[in-house]
Amino acid sequence: MNKKYLYNRTVKNNGKFNLSIIASAMLAIPMSSSLWAEELQNTDEVEVIEVTGVRGDLINAQNMKREGDTVLDAISAKDIGALPDRSVLEAIVRLPGVSIERFAGANDPDHFSTEGSGVVVRGLTHTRSEFNGRDTFTADSGRGLSFQDVPPELMGGVEVYKNQSADMIEGGIAGTVNLITRKPFDSDKRVLAFTLDGTYGDFRKETTPSFSGLYSDVFTLERGGRFGVLLNYSNSELKTQSDGTQIGRYEEQDNLVDGQQIQAPRTVRLTRKQDDRKREGFASALQWENESGTLLATAQYIRSDSSLAWTENAIEMADDDVVKSLIPVSGTEFEVSEQGLFESGLITSTAGWRGNDDAERLPSGEFGAQHAMITRHRTQEALVDDYAFNIRYRPNDSWAFNFDLQYVESTSEIVDFSIMGATRAVVGINQNGADIAEVTLLDPGYSVDPLNSGDADHFVDPHSYFWRSAMDHASDNEGDELAFTTDAKYTFDNGFISSVKVGIRHAEREQITRQSTYNWKVLSEAWAGGNAWFDAEGDELGASLNNQYEKISFDDFARGGVLNTAGESAFLFPKTSLAVDYANAEASLSQLDTAEWRSLASREGTIGAFLPNEINDTKETNNAIYVKANFEGQFGDMDYSGNIGLRYVSIENETAGFITFPDNTATPGDLSDRDNFLPADQAAFGNNASFEQNATSKYTNILPSLNIKLNVSDDVLVRFGFSEGIALPDLGNLRNYIEIQTEDRVETVDESVTPPQVIASNIGRYIAKSGNPFLKPMESYNYDLAIEWYFAEGVGSLTTSFFYKDLSNYFINGTVDREITNNGSTQTVQVDGATNGEEGSVQGVEIAYQQFFDFLPGALSGLGVQFNYTYIDEEGSPNSSLSPDKPNSEEGEGVAFDNLPLEGLSKDNFNFIAMYEKNGLSARLAYNWRSEYLLTSKDVITQLPIFSEAGGQLDGSIFYNINDNIQVGLQGNNLTNEVSRTSMQIDNEGNQASRSWFVNDRRYSFVVKGTF
């Protein structure tokens, strides 16, 4: 009798245990009754031994890795659900070589994200995203899917490919993340399953629910064949909180302390951010197979609907452009670091700005630095609908045909609105040796009489606050893609080449991104016409702003960080409801006589809320043809197998946009108008014209790949992988809006007349900021050498992989010369923006070990561990310094210092997981850690490089099987209550100073799972 084990468990049997057979049969489970199950053909009998729980999941993932056509790692659905991971991102971070951000975005290190964002594979961010092997995306300025928006409950598994074969869609230099949803033929019986949980955050002190349910069944048809249906629904909410303390950029001061020239921070910032996340998902599948098993049809629909609303109250020292005064207080000494950086003491302002009635409201003399009291509300919604239809036909053992059709539609919207009040305060800072910097706000009278305790009511008195400014930002994006793939495979009866597969893919994607600027304008200021106070009387504010402020307590701020006033730790902010009601904000705030702020839609020339240069319309056509040959044979006593192939890709982009020319129109006869004296070609070019323009670019390449797997023994294999890969540029960097300006005008002046007269004028150069519709893909040669030892039945492996990526055509910020013609004149324009350039490499090693200690006696045999470590280094890789989601952003204008490491790359990364599974009890403790890495090469606030300091997080879970159908458990997240820290580089020698400290919830979930 021939036995093939679909799952392994610790039972006695008479068959020979063969892990390669297990793995092959595992991969054939969904089609085990048809010709698709090649490994199950020509057998007398098949014995299925099923294992569930953590062991079954790890066997699944281990076999997917072992039998993969190229280098990959995987997790199963149980892996996702067994830890307190609220997103796919938080699950895949357990895999070797994978890391995620803990901030809202790499270019936004001022806002913490409790669920993580972004994905980095082997130190690079250029990843591709897939649903079931098909391209998918979220409509924003990037390329791929926002994994944090996808419900993990819909997943049947996740594969992370780290190299490529010819039949894989191009675009993932760093890696390809494939999200696998369930199908009805995954099981040959009816399945009913549900999950209920409630999650409590100890910082937010609120409980939120989650629910998921699955129904799947397979029916035998009267006329032969079978039909399957699957429905999977998920709905979850999460409420979290994070507090942050931040120190701003340092600047030199005139004050001397002990003969030293010191530097003091320009700003201090305290933030409290509350996130409300809702995520709804739906996955369905229909499958039909004929009686002979030669024809299989599958239809799938996946919907991911996610919304994130967060509210932030921030206190920010806003006198960031004036010299500070450092107050020597009796009994208090300044603390200054060896670098001359101010660490402890008091700071006030000598700016001297006063409104008309400030003298009545504030003491004379130095009266404290101005502090913005910010109320900010941001809503972000993302929707992805993914439709797919697949037919596989295998008429005989030699031929197999496949046709696949997919349509993706996605939208995403952001509305971001801040309203800022202001007061004045003296700031005390103590960060010398503190776990979290201690910040104290004191009544401005403290600077007059530092021994006086100050006014206990100052910070809760509306008499002390005025309406300062407002800022809005919006995005409205939409995109769709239609793709089809068809291929054929021929299998040979014998010989070195076991099969050949050829195929074509055609995809058309269109995406419109609308990203506004951050529209900051003043509401009232002493230097802008006077202050409009919170408690203004009569009609000064208008009815809409009367009493539109609220008191917010910071008593428990930052869990150990200190924020003390002379009285209570509470402050006044613009009401949250005012920030939430963005649609009516302009009507309220415009009642202030001094208000300059108007909403985005009120700007001249807008289309809706967006200016033409904030709109990017891109159409992309992608054609690919590939051929892949699978081979196998023997080398001595060792079996080997592999594949070799070529993939031809042709990518054409058409980007719509605008171009505007400078206004050099002269006034005839006006000798004071220097434009009268321009050369004829420059005068013609600068005619203030504006018109639409389209840019078309085309890229073609042939991408080779080779993967070889040598079975040294039944338990040990050596794998080699090589491929040429590409990464496509973010769509935001293809922006095709050019606003041409003039610079460096040179003039000839006749000094012999009075007054001197310009007689010749010449524009030195034309400049512009833009995206680059001609940006080419980034390219890489990828090499992998892996050794894999599967030393134990079931779960037991030790693997290592050495990798090297030779990279070129990086996406960087730079200047290119473009010849542009207007009004019969052609001029050279220096366009600053995205370009291709430079070469570099990334290399490293991954080591992974996992095992259950079945050989231990009794209850100890349920113990197991997982461990992986990744070392990554890079050489010559430049940072992009690009912001594809910020049109015309000055953030991309170079970086503060040279020789910075690659953004997102931690040299050291590791995971350690302790497991236990025995007698219905399943428990895990998982710790994830990464070393310091560069978040952004130029922060938009400090204009300095910001680093995320080394740190880790401990999560855990424990479940118990009440019976064969019901399981209950507890999950915990951030159990060690970690503080996430960042630092800023302050000079070209690499010296750093503390930038921020963030703390967030520990989350606890009670979970009930049922399967019937």
Short mmCIF file of N, CA and C in Angstrom, two decimals, residues 567-662:
data_model
loop_
_atom_site.label_atom_id
_atom_site.label_comp_id
_atom_site.label_asym_id
_atom_site.label_seq_id
_atom_site.Cartn_x
_atom_site.Cartn_y
_atom_site.Cartn_z
N GLY A 567 -1.21 74.40 38.40
CA GLY A 567 -2.42 73.81 38.97
C GLY A 567 -2.67 72.45 38.38
N GLU A 568 -3.82 72.28 37.72
CA GLU A 568 -4.14 70.98 37.13
C GLU A 568 -3.51 70.83 35.75
N SER A 569 -3.38 69.57 35.32
CA SER A 569 -2.77 69.30 34.02
C SER A 569 -3.85 69.25 32.95
N ALA A 570 -4.48 70.38 32.71
CA ALA A 570 -5.54 70.47 31.71
C ALA A 570 -5.35 71.74 30.90
N PHE A 571 -5.83 71.70 29.64
CA PHE A 571 -5.63 72.81 28.72
C PHE A 571 -6.88 72.97 27.87
N LEU A 572 -6.99 74.10 27.24
CA LEU A 572 -8.12 74.38 26.36
C LEU A 572 -7.70 74.21 24.91
N PHE A 573 -8.56 73.55 24.15
CA PHE A 573 -8.33 73.30 22.73
C PHE A 573 -9.59 73.68 21.95
N PRO A 574 -9.45 74.00 20.66
CA PRO A 574 -10.64 74.09 19.81
C PRO A 574 -11.42 72.79 19.90
N LYS A 575 -12.74 72.89 19.90
CA LYS A 575 -13.56 71.70 20.06
C LYS A 575 -13.31 70.68 18.94
N THR A 576 -13.33 69.41 19.33
CA THR A 576 -13.17 68.34 18.35
C THR A 576 -14.28 68.40 17.31
N SER A 577 -15.50 68.70 17.74
CA SER A 577 -16.62 68.75 16.81
C SER A 577 -16.41 69.81 15.73
N LEU A 578 -15.68 70.86 16.04
CA LEU A 578 -15.39 71.90 15.05
C LEU A 578 -14.45 71.37 13.98
N ALA A 579 -13.46 70.56 14.38
CA ALA A 579 -12.54 69.97 13.40
C ALA A 579 -13.20 68.87 12.59
N VAL A 580 -14.11 68.13 13.23
CA VAL A 580 -14.80 67.05 12.53
C VAL A 580 -15.72 67.60 11.45
N ASP A 581 -16.35 68.74 11.72
CA ASP A 581 -17.32 69.33 10.79
C ASP A 581 -16.61 70.19 9.75
N TYR A 582 -15.73 69.55 8.97
CA TYR A 582 -14.94 70.29 7.99
C TYR A 582 -15.81 70.97 6.94
N ALA A 583 -16.92 70.34 6.58
CA ALA A 583 -17.76 70.88 5.52
C ALA A 583 -18.28 72.27 5.85
N ASN A 584 -18.47 72.56 7.14
CA ASN A 584 -19.01 73.86 7.54
C ASN A 584 -17.98 74.74 8.23
N ALA A 585 -16.71 74.31 8.23
CA ALA A 585 -15.69 75.04 8.98
C ALA A 585 -15.46 76.44 8.42
N GLU A 586 -15.45 76.57 7.09
CA GLU A 586 -15.15 77.87 6.51
C GLU A 586 -16.19 78.91 6.92
N ALA A 587 -17.46 78.50 6.97
CA ALA A 587 -18.50 79.45 7.36
C ALA A 587 -18.29 79.95 8.78
N SER A 588 -17.75 79.08 9.65
CA SER A 588 -17.53 79.49 11.05
C SER A 588 -16.28 80.34 11.19
N LEU A 589 -15.16 79.86 10.63
CA LEU A 589 -13.88 80.52 10.87
C LEU A 589 -13.73 81.81 10.08
N SER A 590 -14.40 81.91 8.95
CA SER A 590 -14.27 83.13 8.15
C SER A 590 -14.94 84.33 8.80
N GLN A 591 -15.68 84.09 9.90
CA GLN A 591 -16.29 85.22 10.60
C GLN A 591 -15.26 86.07 11.33
N LEU A 592 -14.07 85.50 11.55
CA LEU A 592 -13.01 86.28 12.16
C LEU A 592 -12.50 87.31 11.15
N ASP A 593 -12.47 88.57 11.55
CA ASP A 593 -12.03 89.63 10.63
C ASP A 593 -10.59 89.43 10.16
N THR A 594 -9.78 88.80 11.02
CA THR A 594 -8.36 88.64 10.70
C THR A 594 -8.06 87.33 9.97
N ALA A 595 -9.06 86.49 9.75
CA ALA A 595 -8.83 85.16 9.20
C ALA A 595 -8.41 85.22 7.74
N GLU A 596 -7.27 84.61 7.43
CA GLU A 596 -6.82 84.45 6.05
C GLU A 596 -7.16 83.07 5.51
N TRP A 597 -7.42 82.11 6.41
CA TRP A 597 -7.68 80.74 5.97
C TRP A 597 -9.00 80.64 5.23
N ARG A 598 -8.95 79.97 4.10
CA ARG A 598 -10.14 79.55 3.37
C ARG A 598 -9.90 78.11 2.94
N SER A 599 -10.96 77.38 2.77
CA SER A 599 -10.83 75.96 2.48
C SER A 599 -10.16 75.72 1.13
N LEU A 600 -9.73 74.49 0.92
CA LEU A 600 -9.05 74.12 -0.32
C LEU A 600 -9.91 74.43 -1.54
N ALA A 601 -11.21 74.18 -1.43
CA ALA A 601 -12.09 74.39 -2.58
C ALA A 601 -12.28 75.86 -2.91
N SER A 602 -11.91 76.76 -1.99
CA SER A 602 -12.07 78.20 -2.23
C SER A 602 -10.89 78.81 -2.97
N ARG A 603 -9.86 78.03 -3.20
CA ARG A 603 -8.70 78.56 -3.93
C ARG A 603 -9.05 78.80 -5.39
N GLU A 604 -8.45 79.80 -5.96
CA GLU A 604 -8.74 80.15 -7.35
C GLU A 604 -8.21 79.07 -8.28
N GLY A 605 -9.04 78.66 -9.22
CA GLY A 605 -8.63 77.71 -10.25
C GLY A 605 -8.77 76.26 -9.88
N THR A 606 -9.45 75.96 -8.77
CA THR A 606 -9.56 74.56 -8.34
C THR A 606 -10.59 73.81 -9.17
N ILE A 607 -10.38 72.51 -9.27
CA ILE A 607 -11.35 71.57 -9.82
C ILE A 607 -11.84 70.75 -8.63
N GLY A 608 -13.00 71.12 -8.10
CA GLY A 608 -13.42 70.58 -6.81
C GLY A 608 -12.56 71.21 -5.74
N ALA A 609 -11.81 70.38 -5.01
CA ALA A 609 -10.92 70.90 -3.96
C ALA A 609 -9.47 70.92 -4.41
N PHE A 610 -9.19 70.65 -5.70
CA PHE A 610 -7.81 70.42 -6.12
C PHE A 610 -7.42 71.34 -7.28
N LEU A 611 -6.19 71.83 -7.21
CA LEU A 611 -5.62 72.58 -8.31
C LEU A 611 -5.14 71.61 -9.39
N PRO A 612 -5.00 72.08 -10.63
CA PRO A 612 -4.57 71.17 -11.69
C PRO A 612 -3.25 70.46 -11.38
N ASN A 613 -2.30 71.15 -10.72
CA ASN A 613 -1.02 70.51 -10.44
C ASN A 613 -1.10 69.49 -9.31
N GLU A 614 -2.28 69.36 -8.69
CA GLU A 614 -2.47 68.38 -7.63
C GLU A 614 -3.19 67.13 -8.15
N ILE A 615 -3.42 67.07 -9.44
CA ILE A 615 -4.15 65.96 -10.06
C ILE A 615 -3.21 65.21 -10.99
N ASN A 616 -3.17 63.91 -10.84
CA ASN A 616 -2.29 63.07 -11.65
C ASN A 616 -3.11 61.95 -12.27
N ASP A 617 -3.18 61.93 -13.59
CA ASP A 617 -3.97 60.94 -14.33
C ASP A 617 -3.01 60.08 -15.15
N THR A 618 -2.94 58.79 -14.80
CA THR A 618 -1.97 57.89 -15.43
C THR A 618 -2.68 56.66 -15.98
N LYS A 619 -2.32 56.30 -17.22
CA LYS A 619 -2.79 55.06 -17.82
C LYS A 619 -1.57 54.20 -18.11
N GLU A 620 -1.65 52.95 -17.73
CA GLU A 620 -0.51 52.05 -17.91
C GLU A 620 -0.96 50.76 -18.58
N THR A 621 -0.24 50.38 -19.62
CA THR A 621 -0.50 49.12 -20.31
C THR A 621 0.71 48.22 -20.14
N ASN A 622 0.45 47.01 -19.67
CA ASN A 622 1.52 46.07 -19.36
C ASN A 622 1.29 44.80 -20.14
N ASN A 623 2.26 44.44 -20.98
CA ASN A 623 2.22 43.20 -21.73
C ASN A 623 3.43 42.35 -21.38
N ALA A 624 3.19 41.07 -21.20
CA ALA A 624 4.29 40.17 -20.86
C ALA A 624 4.10 38.83 -21.57
N ILE A 625 5.21 38.26 -22.00
CA ILE A 625 5.25 36.92 -22.58
C ILE A 625 6.36 36.15 -21.86
N TYR A 626 6.05 34.93 -21.46
CA TYR A 626 7.09 34.18 -20.75
C TYR A 626 7.15 32.74 -21.23
N VAL A 627 8.31 32.15 -21.04
CA VAL A 627 8.51 30.72 -21.25
C VAL A 627 9.32 30.20 -20.07
N LYS A 628 8.88 29.08 -19.54
CA LYS A 628 9.52 28.50 -18.36
C LYS A 628 9.63 26.99 -18.57
N ALA A 629 10.83 26.49 -18.39
CA ALA A 629 11.07 25.05 -18.51
C ALA A 629 11.43 24.49 -17.14
N ASN A 630 10.71 23.47 -16.73
CA ASN A 630 11.02 22.75 -15.50
C ASN A 630 11.90 21.55 -15.84
N PHE A 631 12.89 21.29 -15.01
CA PHE A 631 13.79 20.18 -15.29
C PHE A 631 14.04 19.39 -14.02
N GLU A 632 14.52 18.18 -14.19
CA GLU A 632 14.85 17.33 -13.04
C GLU A 632 15.83 16.25 -13.49
N GLY A 633 16.54 15.68 -12.53
CA GLY A 633 17.50 14.64 -12.85
C GLY A 633 18.26 14.21 -11.61
N GLN A 634 19.35 13.53 -11.82
CA GLN A 634 20.18 13.06 -10.73
C GLN A 634 21.62 13.48 -10.92
N PHE A 635 22.23 13.86 -9.81
CA PHE A 635 23.65 14.21 -9.78
C PHE A 635 24.29 13.27 -8.77
N GLY A 636 24.88 12.17 -9.28
CA GLY A 636 25.35 11.13 -8.39
C GLY A 636 24.14 10.47 -7.73
N ASP A 637 24.16 10.43 -6.39
CA ASP A 637 23.03 9.86 -5.65
C ASP A 637 22.00 10.92 -5.27
N MET A 638 22.20 12.12 -5.75
CA MET A 638 21.33 13.23 -5.33
C MET A 638 20.37 13.62 -6.46
N ASP A 639 19.09 13.81 -6.09
CA ASP A 639 18.10 14.31 -7.03
C ASP A 639 18.20 15.83 -7.11
N TYR A 640 17.90 16.34 -8.28
CA TYR A 640 17.81 17.79 -8.40
C TYR A 640 16.61 18.14 -9.27
N SER A 641 16.12 19.36 -9.12
CA SER A 641 15.02 19.86 -9.94
C SER A 641 15.14 21.37 -10.00
N GLY A 642 14.39 21.97 -10.88
CA GLY A 642 14.44 23.43 -10.96
C GLY A 642 13.69 23.94 -12.16
N ASN A 643 13.91 25.22 -12.47
CA ASN A 643 13.26 25.83 -13.62
C ASN A 643 14.16 26.93 -14.17
N ILE A 644 14.04 27.15 -15.45
CA ILE A 644 14.76 28.22 -16.12
C ILE A 644 13.79 28.90 -17.06
N GLY A 645 13.87 30.22 -17.17
CA GLY A 645 12.89 30.89 -18.00
C GLY A 645 13.28 32.30 -18.38
N LEU A 646 12.50 32.85 -19.29
CA LEU A 646 12.64 34.23 -19.73
C LEU A 646 11.25 34.87 -19.69
N ARG A 647 11.22 36.13 -19.28
CA ARG A 647 9.98 36.90 -19.29
C ARG A 647 10.22 38.21 -20.02
N TYR A 648 9.50 38.41 -21.10
CA TYR A 648 9.58 39.67 -21.85
C TYR A 648 8.47 40.59 -21.35
N VAL A 649 8.84 41.81 -20.97
CA VAL A 649 7.86 42.77 -20.47
C VAL A 649 7.92 44.04 -21.32
N SER A 650 6.75 44.59 -21.57
CA SER A 650 6.61 45.86 -22.29
C SER A 650 5.60 46.69 -21.53
N ILE A 651 6.06 47.84 -21.01
CA ILE A 651 5.22 48.69 -20.17
C ILE A 651 5.14 50.07 -20.79
N GLU A 652 3.94 50.53 -21.04
CA GLU A 652 3.73 51.84 -21.64
C GLU A 652 2.88 52.69 -20.71
N ASN A 653 3.38 53.89 -20.43
CA ASN A 653 2.67 54.83 -19.57
C ASN A 653 2.26 56.06 -20.36
N GLU A 654 1.03 56.49 -20.12
CA GLU A 654 0.55 57.76 -20.66
C GLU A 654 0.06 58.60 -19.50
N THR A 655 0.70 59.75 -19.29
CA THR A 655 0.41 60.59 -18.13
C THR A 655 -0.10 61.95 -18.59
N ALA A 656 -1.31 62.29 -18.17
CA ALA A 656 -1.88 63.59 -18.51
C ALA A 656 -1.38 64.64 -17.53
N GLY A 657 -1.35 65.89 -17.97
CA GLY A 657 -0.90 66.95 -17.07
C GLY A 657 -1.06 68.33 -17.68
N PHE A 658 -0.39 69.29 -17.06
CA PHE A 658 -0.44 70.68 -17.50
C PHE A 658 0.97 71.23 -17.55
N ILE A 659 1.13 72.28 -18.33
CA ILE A 659 2.39 73.02 -18.33
C ILE A 659 2.06 74.50 -18.36
N THR A 660 2.71 75.27 -17.51
CA THR A 660 2.51 76.71 -17.47
C THR A 660 3.86 77.39 -17.69
N PHE A 661 3.83 78.51 -18.40
CA PHE A 661 5.04 79.23 -18.75
C PHE A 661 5.11 80.54 -17.98
N PRO A 662 6.32 81.07 -17.78
CA PRO A 662 6.46 82.31 -16.99
C PRO A 662 5.83 83.50 -17.70
#
